[in-house]
Short mmCIF file of C-alpha atoms in Angstrom, two decimals:
data_model
loop_
_atom_site.label_atom_id
_atom_site.label_comp_id
_atom_site.label_asym_id
_atom_site.label_seq_id
_atom_site.Cartn_x
_atom_site.Cartn_y
_atom_site.Cartn_z
CA MET A 2 109.04 95.34 126.42
CA ARG A 3 110.02 94.97 122.80
CA ARG A 4 107.28 93.40 120.69
CA ARG A 5 108.75 90.51 118.70
CA THR A 6 106.94 89.08 115.69
CA PHE A 7 107.61 86.41 113.11
CA LEU A 8 109.18 89.22 111.04
CA THR A 9 111.83 90.09 113.64
CA GLY A 10 115.28 90.00 112.08
CA VAL A 11 114.29 90.47 108.43
CA ALA A 12 117.64 91.05 106.75
CA GLY A 13 118.79 94.10 104.89
CA LEU A 14 116.55 96.69 106.52
CA GLY A 15 118.93 98.72 108.67
CA VAL A 16 117.70 101.90 110.30
CA GLY A 17 120.93 103.83 110.60
CA ALA A 18 120.15 106.34 107.85
CA ALA A 19 117.04 107.44 109.70
CA LEU A 20 119.12 108.81 112.55
CA ALA A 21 121.39 111.08 110.55
CA PRO A 22 122.48 114.14 112.56
CA ALA A 23 120.80 117.48 112.02
CA ALA A 24 122.55 119.99 109.82
CA HIS A 25 121.86 123.06 111.94
CA ALA A 26 121.69 123.92 115.60
CA ASP A 27 117.97 124.57 115.97
CA PRO A 28 116.28 121.71 114.12
CA GLN A 29 112.66 121.95 113.03
CA SER A 30 112.18 118.27 113.88
CA LYS A 31 113.83 115.46 115.83
CA PRO A 32 115.44 113.72 114.03
CA ASN A 33 115.84 116.49 111.48
CA GLY A 34 115.82 114.36 108.38
CA PRO A 35 117.15 112.74 106.39
CA TRP A 36 116.41 115.21 103.59
CA LEU A 37 117.31 115.33 99.94
CA GLN A 38 120.33 117.49 99.21
CA PRO A 39 120.12 120.49 96.85
CA ASP A 40 120.11 119.31 93.23
CA GLN A 41 120.27 115.67 94.32
CA THR A 42 119.10 113.27 91.61
CA VAL A 43 116.57 110.78 92.89
CA GLN A 44 117.52 107.26 91.87
CA LYS A 45 114.93 104.49 92.00
CA ALA A 46 117.14 101.58 90.96
CA ALA A 47 116.72 99.90 94.34
CA LEU A 48 112.97 99.63 93.78
CA THR A 49 111.30 96.74 92.00
CA ALA A 50 110.70 97.63 88.35
CA ASN A 51 107.41 96.75 86.67
CA SER A 52 109.24 94.27 84.45
CA ASP A 53 110.71 92.55 87.51
CA LEU A 54 107.57 92.35 89.63
CA GLY A 55 105.99 89.35 87.89
CA PRO A 56 109.21 87.30 87.93
CA LYS A 57 109.78 88.10 91.61
CA LEU A 58 106.26 86.96 92.50
CA THR A 59 106.64 83.81 90.40
CA SER A 60 109.94 83.04 92.11
CA ILE A 61 108.43 83.43 95.58
CA ALA A 62 105.48 81.24 94.63
CA ALA A 63 107.81 78.57 93.24
CA ARG A 64 109.59 78.35 96.60
CA SER A 65 106.38 78.39 98.63
CA LYS A 66 105.53 74.68 98.28
CA GLY A 67 101.99 75.51 97.32
CA ARG A 68 101.34 78.20 99.91
CA MET A 69 101.20 81.05 97.38
CA ALA A 70 99.57 81.35 93.97
CA VAL A 71 99.99 84.20 91.50
CA GLU A 72 97.64 85.38 88.78
CA ILE A 73 97.08 88.38 86.55
CA ALA A 74 93.89 89.95 87.88
CA GLY A 75 93.61 92.63 85.20
CA HIS A 76 95.55 95.16 83.18
CA SER A 77 96.33 98.83 83.62
CA ALA A 78 95.19 101.54 81.23
CA GLY A 79 98.67 101.29 79.72
CA CYS A 80 98.32 97.49 79.39
CA TRP A 81 100.69 96.47 82.19
CA PRO A 82 99.55 93.31 84.04
CA ILE A 83 98.10 93.84 87.52
CA HIS A 84 99.26 90.96 89.72
CA LEU A 85 97.36 89.22 92.50
CA ALA A 86 99.15 86.96 94.99
CA ARG A 87 96.94 84.58 96.96
CA PHE A 88 97.67 82.75 100.20
CA GLY A 89 94.68 80.46 100.40
CA GLU A 90 91.14 80.74 99.12
CA PRO A 91 87.95 82.00 100.78
CA ALA A 92 86.77 79.31 103.17
CA THR A 93 84.52 78.98 106.17
CA GLY A 94 86.47 79.57 109.37
CA LYS A 95 89.28 81.53 107.68
CA LEU A 96 89.32 85.31 108.05
CA PRO A 97 89.93 87.02 104.69
CA VAL A 98 92.44 89.89 104.48
CA LEU A 99 93.31 92.04 101.45
CA ILE A 100 96.51 94.12 101.34
CA GLN A 101 96.96 96.58 98.47
CA THR A 102 99.86 98.89 97.71
CA GLN A 103 101.01 101.54 95.24
CA ILE A 104 97.63 102.76 94.08
CA HIS A 105 99.61 105.97 93.59
CA GLY A 106 102.51 105.20 91.29
CA GLY A 107 104.89 107.59 93.03
CA GLU A 108 104.44 105.88 96.42
CA PRO A 109 106.52 102.74 95.93
CA LEU A 110 107.62 101.44 99.33
CA GLY A 111 104.45 99.45 99.96
CA THR A 112 105.40 97.13 97.11
CA GLU A 113 108.76 96.45 98.74
CA VAL A 114 107.04 95.87 102.10
CA VAL A 115 104.68 93.23 100.77
CA LEU A 116 107.39 91.48 98.77
CA HIS A 117 109.26 90.96 102.05
CA LEU A 118 106.04 89.91 103.78
CA MET A 119 105.03 87.48 101.04
CA GLN A 120 108.48 85.88 101.03
CA THR A 121 108.21 85.28 104.77
CA LEU A 122 104.70 83.85 104.53
CA ALA A 123 105.76 81.66 101.61
CA THR A 124 108.90 80.13 103.09
CA SER A 125 109.08 80.59 106.87
CA SER A 126 108.68 77.66 109.25
CA HIS A 127 107.91 79.99 112.17
CA PRO A 128 104.92 78.71 114.22
CA ALA A 129 103.24 82.12 113.95
CA VAL A 130 103.37 81.87 110.15
CA ARG A 131 101.75 78.45 110.22
CA ASP A 132 99.00 79.80 112.48
CA ILE A 133 98.43 82.76 110.18
CA LEU A 134 98.15 80.59 107.09
CA ASP A 135 95.86 78.14 108.88
CA ARG A 136 93.47 80.83 110.08
CA LEU A 137 93.63 83.61 107.50
CA THR A 138 93.20 83.90 103.75
CA ILE A 139 95.53 86.71 102.66
CA TRP A 140 95.53 88.22 99.19
CA PHE A 141 97.91 90.90 97.95
CA ILE A 142 97.69 93.41 95.12
CA PRO A 143 101.36 94.42 95.34
CA ARG A 144 101.19 97.23 92.78
CA LEU A 145 97.88 98.54 91.49
CA ASN A 146 99.13 101.57 89.54
CA MET A 147 101.60 100.03 87.13
CA ASP A 148 101.42 103.02 84.76
CA GLY A 149 102.34 105.56 87.42
CA ALA A 150 105.07 103.29 88.78
CA ASP A 151 106.76 103.24 85.38
CA PHE A 152 106.12 106.86 84.41
CA ARG A 153 109.15 108.48 82.78
CA ASP A 154 110.13 111.96 81.73
CA ALA A 155 110.83 113.02 78.15
CA THR A 156 114.38 111.63 78.38
CA GLY A 157 113.19 108.21 79.54
CA PHE A 158 114.33 108.75 83.14
CA LEU A 159 112.06 107.02 85.67
CA VAL A 160 110.25 109.63 87.75
CA GLN A 161 106.98 107.88 88.71
CA ARG A 162 103.77 109.78 89.39
CA ARG A 163 100.51 109.65 91.31
CA GLN A 164 98.13 109.11 88.36
CA ASN A 165 97.78 106.36 85.79
CA THR A 166 98.03 107.14 82.05
CA GLN A 167 94.55 107.28 80.54
CA LEU A 168 92.45 109.55 78.37
CA TRP A 169 88.89 110.70 79.08
CA THR A 170 86.70 108.88 76.57
CA PRO A 171 83.05 109.71 77.38
CA GLN A 172 81.84 107.89 74.30
CA ASP A 173 82.98 104.60 75.84
CA TRP A 174 80.25 105.08 78.45
CA GLY A 175 77.60 106.25 76.00
CA LEU A 176 77.96 109.83 77.23
CA ASP A 177 77.85 113.12 75.35
CA PRO A 178 81.34 113.76 73.92
CA ALA A 179 81.27 117.16 75.62
CA ALA A 180 80.75 115.62 79.08
CA PRO A 181 83.44 116.84 81.50
CA PRO A 182 85.93 114.31 82.85
CA PRO A 183 85.81 113.24 86.51
CA TRP A 184 87.29 115.83 88.84
CA TYR A 185 90.19 113.52 89.71
CA LEU A 186 91.67 113.81 86.23
CA PRO A 187 93.83 116.90 86.92
CA ARG A 188 93.04 119.56 84.33
CA SER A 189 96.76 120.37 84.18
CA LEU A 190 97.29 116.94 82.59
CA LEU A 191 94.97 117.90 79.72
CA GLN A 192 97.35 120.63 78.57
CA PRO A 193 99.46 120.13 75.43
CA GLY A 194 102.54 118.07 76.05
CA ARG A 195 101.15 116.45 79.22
CA VAL A 196 100.06 112.82 79.66
CA SER A 197 96.45 112.47 80.79
CA GLY A 198 95.69 110.27 83.78
CA TYR A 199 93.46 109.75 86.81
CA ASP A 200 94.02 109.58 90.54
CA ILE A 201 92.88 105.96 90.81
CA ASN A 202 92.24 106.38 94.52
CA ARG A 203 89.29 108.69 93.88
CA ASP A 204 87.70 106.40 91.28
CA PHE A 205 85.92 103.99 93.66
CA HIS A 206 82.24 103.73 94.48
CA PRO A 207 80.57 101.83 97.34
CA ASP A 208 78.38 100.21 94.68
CA LEU A 209 81.19 98.00 93.45
CA THR A 210 79.32 97.29 90.21
CA PHE A 211 78.69 100.96 89.37
CA ARG A 212 79.40 102.01 85.79
CA LEU A 213 78.62 105.24 83.99
CA LYS A 214 75.82 104.92 81.47
CA PRO A 215 73.96 107.13 78.98
CA GLY A 216 72.17 109.92 80.80
CA ASP A 217 74.74 110.16 83.63
CA GLU A 218 76.25 113.40 82.36
CA ALA A 219 74.74 115.29 85.31
CA LEU A 220 76.88 113.24 87.73
CA LEU A 221 80.06 114.67 86.25
CA PRO A 222 82.56 115.95 87.19
CA GLY A 223 81.69 114.90 90.76
CA ALA A 224 83.50 116.03 93.91
CA SER A 225 85.94 114.71 96.50
CA GLU A 226 83.23 114.08 99.11
CA LEU A 227 81.23 111.96 96.63
CA PRO A 228 81.86 108.48 95.20
CA GLY A 229 83.91 108.05 92.06
CA PHE A 230 82.91 106.48 88.76
CA PHE A 231 85.06 103.37 88.16
CA VAL A 232 86.38 104.74 84.86
CA THR A 233 89.87 103.29 85.42
CA PRO A 234 90.61 99.62 84.76
CA GLU A 235 92.83 99.62 87.85
CA ALA A 236 89.98 100.54 90.23
CA ARG A 237 87.68 98.02 88.54
CA THR A 238 90.32 95.31 88.90
CA SER A 239 90.76 96.05 92.61
CA ALA A 240 87.01 96.01 93.15
CA ALA A 241 86.69 92.68 91.33
CA VAL A 242 89.33 91.17 93.62
CA PHE A 243 87.50 92.59 96.64
CA GLN A 244 84.24 91.01 95.50
CA ARG A 245 85.92 87.62 95.08
CA LEU A 246 87.49 87.67 98.51
CA ARG A 247 85.05 89.81 100.53
CA PRO A 248 87.78 90.66 103.06
CA ALA A 249 87.04 91.36 106.69
CA VAL A 250 90.13 93.60 106.80
CA PHE A 251 91.61 95.80 104.05
CA ILE A 252 95.04 97.46 104.38
CA ASP A 253 96.17 100.16 101.94
CA HIS A 254 99.76 101.46 101.87
CA HIS A 255 100.63 105.03 100.84
CA HIS A 256 103.24 107.77 101.28
CA ARG A 257 103.00 111.35 102.46
CA GLY A 258 105.33 114.26 103.03
CA SER A 259 106.96 115.32 106.29
CA ASN A 260 105.21 116.35 109.50
CA VAL A 261 106.01 116.89 113.14
CA GLU A 262 103.79 115.48 115.88
CA SER A 263 102.18 118.76 116.97
CA GLU A 264 102.60 122.51 117.30
CA THR A 265 104.52 121.93 120.55
CA GLU A 266 106.22 118.57 119.94
CA ASN A 267 108.66 118.58 117.03
CA LYS A 268 109.31 114.85 116.87
CA LEU A 269 109.39 113.83 113.22
CA THR A 270 106.39 111.77 112.15
CA THR A 271 107.34 108.60 110.30
CA LEU A 272 103.79 107.23 109.90
CA GLN A 273 100.22 108.47 109.85
CA VAL A 274 97.34 106.03 110.20
CA ILE A 275 93.60 106.23 109.76
CA GLY A 276 90.63 103.95 110.36
CA LEU A 277 87.79 106.27 109.33
CA VAL A 278 87.68 107.88 105.88
CA THR A 279 83.91 108.17 105.42
CA GLU A 280 80.81 108.31 107.59
CA GLY A 281 78.91 106.58 104.80
CA THR A 282 76.19 107.62 102.38
CA PRO A 283 72.39 107.30 102.67
CA GLU A 284 72.53 104.22 100.43
CA PHE A 285 75.67 102.83 102.02
CA PRO A 286 75.86 103.53 105.78
CA LEU A 287 78.98 102.67 107.75
CA ASP A 288 78.43 99.66 110.02
CA PRO A 289 79.52 100.59 113.58
CA ALA A 290 81.08 97.13 114.00
CA VAL A 291 83.21 97.72 110.90
CA ARG A 292 84.25 101.12 112.22
CA ASP A 293 85.25 99.58 115.56
CA LEU A 294 87.31 96.85 113.88
CA SER A 295 89.09 99.55 111.87
CA PHE A 296 89.84 101.45 115.06
CA GLN A 297 91.14 98.29 116.74
CA VAL A 298 93.57 97.48 113.93
CA ASN A 299 94.93 101.04 113.93
CA VAL A 300 95.36 101.10 117.73
CA LEU A 301 97.06 97.70 117.64
CA VAL A 302 99.70 98.97 115.20
CA TRP A 303 100.13 102.26 117.08
CA ASP A 304 100.76 100.37 120.32
CA ALA A 305 103.11 97.86 118.70
CA LEU A 306 105.33 100.43 116.99
CA ARG A 307 105.52 102.65 120.05
CA SER A 308 106.52 99.69 122.21
CA ILE A 309 109.77 99.07 120.37
CA GLY A 310 111.63 101.49 122.61
CA GLN A 311 114.36 103.78 121.34
CA SER A 312 113.49 103.53 117.68
CA PRO A 313 112.38 105.92 114.93
CA PHE A 314 108.91 104.35 115.02
CA GLY A 315 107.57 106.52 117.84
CA GLY A 316 106.41 109.50 115.77
CA ILE A 317 103.04 108.09 114.76
CA THR A 318 99.96 110.28 114.33
CA ARG A 319 96.40 110.07 113.08
CA TYR A 320 95.78 111.17 109.50
CA PRO A 321 93.61 114.30 109.17
CA ASP A 322 89.84 113.82 109.19
CA VAL A 323 88.46 113.28 105.69
CA GLU A 324 85.25 112.36 103.90
CA LEU A 325 86.34 110.27 100.92
CA PRO A 326 83.87 107.56 99.88
CA GLY A 327 85.53 107.48 96.46
CA THR A 328 88.74 105.96 97.83
CA ALA A 329 89.40 102.23 97.98
CA LEU A 330 89.41 102.47 101.78
CA GLY A 331 86.12 104.35 101.85
CA SER A 332 84.27 102.15 99.41
CA TYR A 333 85.54 98.95 100.99
CA ALA A 334 84.66 100.09 104.51
CA LEU A 335 81.11 100.66 103.27
CA ASN A 336 81.18 97.08 102.01
CA GLY A 337 82.03 95.55 105.37
CA ALA A 338 85.84 95.67 105.60
CA GLY A 339 87.70 97.03 108.59
CA ILE A 340 90.37 99.34 107.20
CA MET A 341 93.82 100.67 107.92
CA LEU A 342 95.76 103.28 105.99
CA TYR A 343 99.56 103.40 106.18
CA GLU A 344 100.81 106.88 105.19
CA THR A 345 104.55 106.51 105.61
CA ARG A 346 106.98 109.39 105.35
CA SER A 347 108.97 109.26 102.16
CA VAL A 348 112.11 111.13 101.14
CA ALA A 349 112.90 109.43 97.85
CA GLN A 350 115.53 106.72 98.41
CA LYS A 351 116.43 107.89 101.94
CA SER A 352 115.38 105.85 104.99
CA MET A 353 113.88 103.13 102.82
CA GLY A 354 115.07 100.33 105.10
CA MET A 355 113.64 101.87 108.24
CA LEU A 356 110.33 102.75 106.60
CA ILE A 357 109.94 99.27 105.14
CA ARG A 358 110.63 97.72 108.53
CA GLN A 359 108.07 100.04 110.13
CA SER A 360 105.27 98.89 107.84
CA LEU A 361 106.40 95.27 108.00
CA THR A 362 106.20 95.36 111.78
CA GLY A 363 102.72 96.84 111.69
CA MET A 364 101.41 94.34 109.17
CA GLY A 365 103.06 91.46 111.02
CA VAL A 366 101.42 92.23 114.36
CA THR A 367 98.10 92.76 112.57
CA LEU A 368 98.16 89.32 110.93
CA GLU A 369 99.20 87.69 114.19
CA ALA A 370 96.40 89.36 116.14
CA LEU A 371 93.79 88.53 113.52
CA ALA A 372 94.92 84.90 113.44
CA ALA A 373 94.99 84.60 117.23
CA GLY A 374 91.66 86.37 117.68
CA THR A 375 93.24 88.86 120.09
CA ILE A 376 92.24 91.89 118.02
CA GLY A 377 88.93 91.87 119.89
CA ALA A 378 90.73 92.73 123.13
CA VAL A 379 91.84 96.11 121.76
CA ASP A 380 89.67 98.99 122.93
CA PRO A 381 88.41 100.81 119.81
CA ALA A 382 87.73 103.97 121.86
CA ARG A 383 91.51 104.42 122.17
CA TYR A 384 91.65 105.25 118.46
CA PHE A 385 91.18 108.90 119.33
CA ASP A 386 94.13 108.69 121.71
CA ILE A 387 96.37 108.50 118.64
CA PRO A 388 97.66 112.07 118.33
CA PRO A 389 96.15 114.01 115.43
CA ALA A 390 98.40 114.94 112.56
CA GLY A 391 100.79 117.79 113.27
CA PRO A 392 102.04 120.57 110.98
CA SER A 393 103.74 119.86 107.69
CA ILE A 394 107.39 120.81 107.37
CA GLY A 395 109.58 121.39 104.35
CA ASN A 396 113.11 120.47 103.44
CA PRO A 397 115.40 122.97 105.24
CA ARG A 398 118.00 122.39 102.54
CA ASP A 399 115.80 123.92 99.85
CA ASP A 400 117.11 127.35 100.85
CA LEU A 401 120.77 126.35 100.86
#
């Protein structure tokens, strides 16, 4: 039976492009695409520009009749404002939820997803929306990496990128000027003519107040399986919001490349999910109850998307196993939040409508289940029934 939510029928999100026919007789995946064409210029005009994000949020809030408030929670390394949209305030009896998107500037669809979701929460008279707003406090960081979202090439053409734009300044932390930068500042970006910047999603630490200090040189450069250092203003802003809200559930939206379901099943994967990104550290162990809640949220979304019948939402797999306490998901899980990662397939401007609808559906059923209290009925052990990530595939048109 088709799962209907308060988001059913959101306009302008057709899925037809996702079902484009394959270009050759023996496709590597089903459906085989869509793919970028050789020498195709990627246009991002349909995406919300940094300069338009604040006005869009203000407009939604103005129509919300007090449901939604907007503030500037901080600023990026490049001085762009980082916006926070709030539906309610922390209160006894209301479950707090934090949804964050575009921590990687080149992964933009999450911002479009939450703009649709916020508009619905702000203006809909649907009974499910009223229940959600009565029982949940929901805060959104709709675009954390403003610098990467507005990154341009030498001609001024918008290209976007994963990192922010920030130099390594050890003296700001009282460190030896020769101290190496954190490992998540790619050394390639330190070359002449490149713009330095950090992968913000490796800059988190389960001690949300951690800051480098004199004598910490031995901690650097760190490693992927260790916590980060909170050197970016973006990560510090996100952590400050987390500490204000103390969410029970944290959702983080990302993109990834293209995969098929498995070595033997070549169905194209449109979404990878994960509810476990770290087993914890000696100082910050992972609470089993938090882990189970994470598993329940992920299974809920997996079930909901698969239940929609003949749709492109069936190719859903589990993100590869990782140990990443320096991510927002990892650090926040170690601070008591059940987590879910959305890693949606992205092929530039292609399939945007379908991919937005996919994430909207998942977030919608999650908010409904959290508000209704039915999330507890989901068996967390079924998390490992979600198929593991299959092989990566490349664009077959690259050789044309």
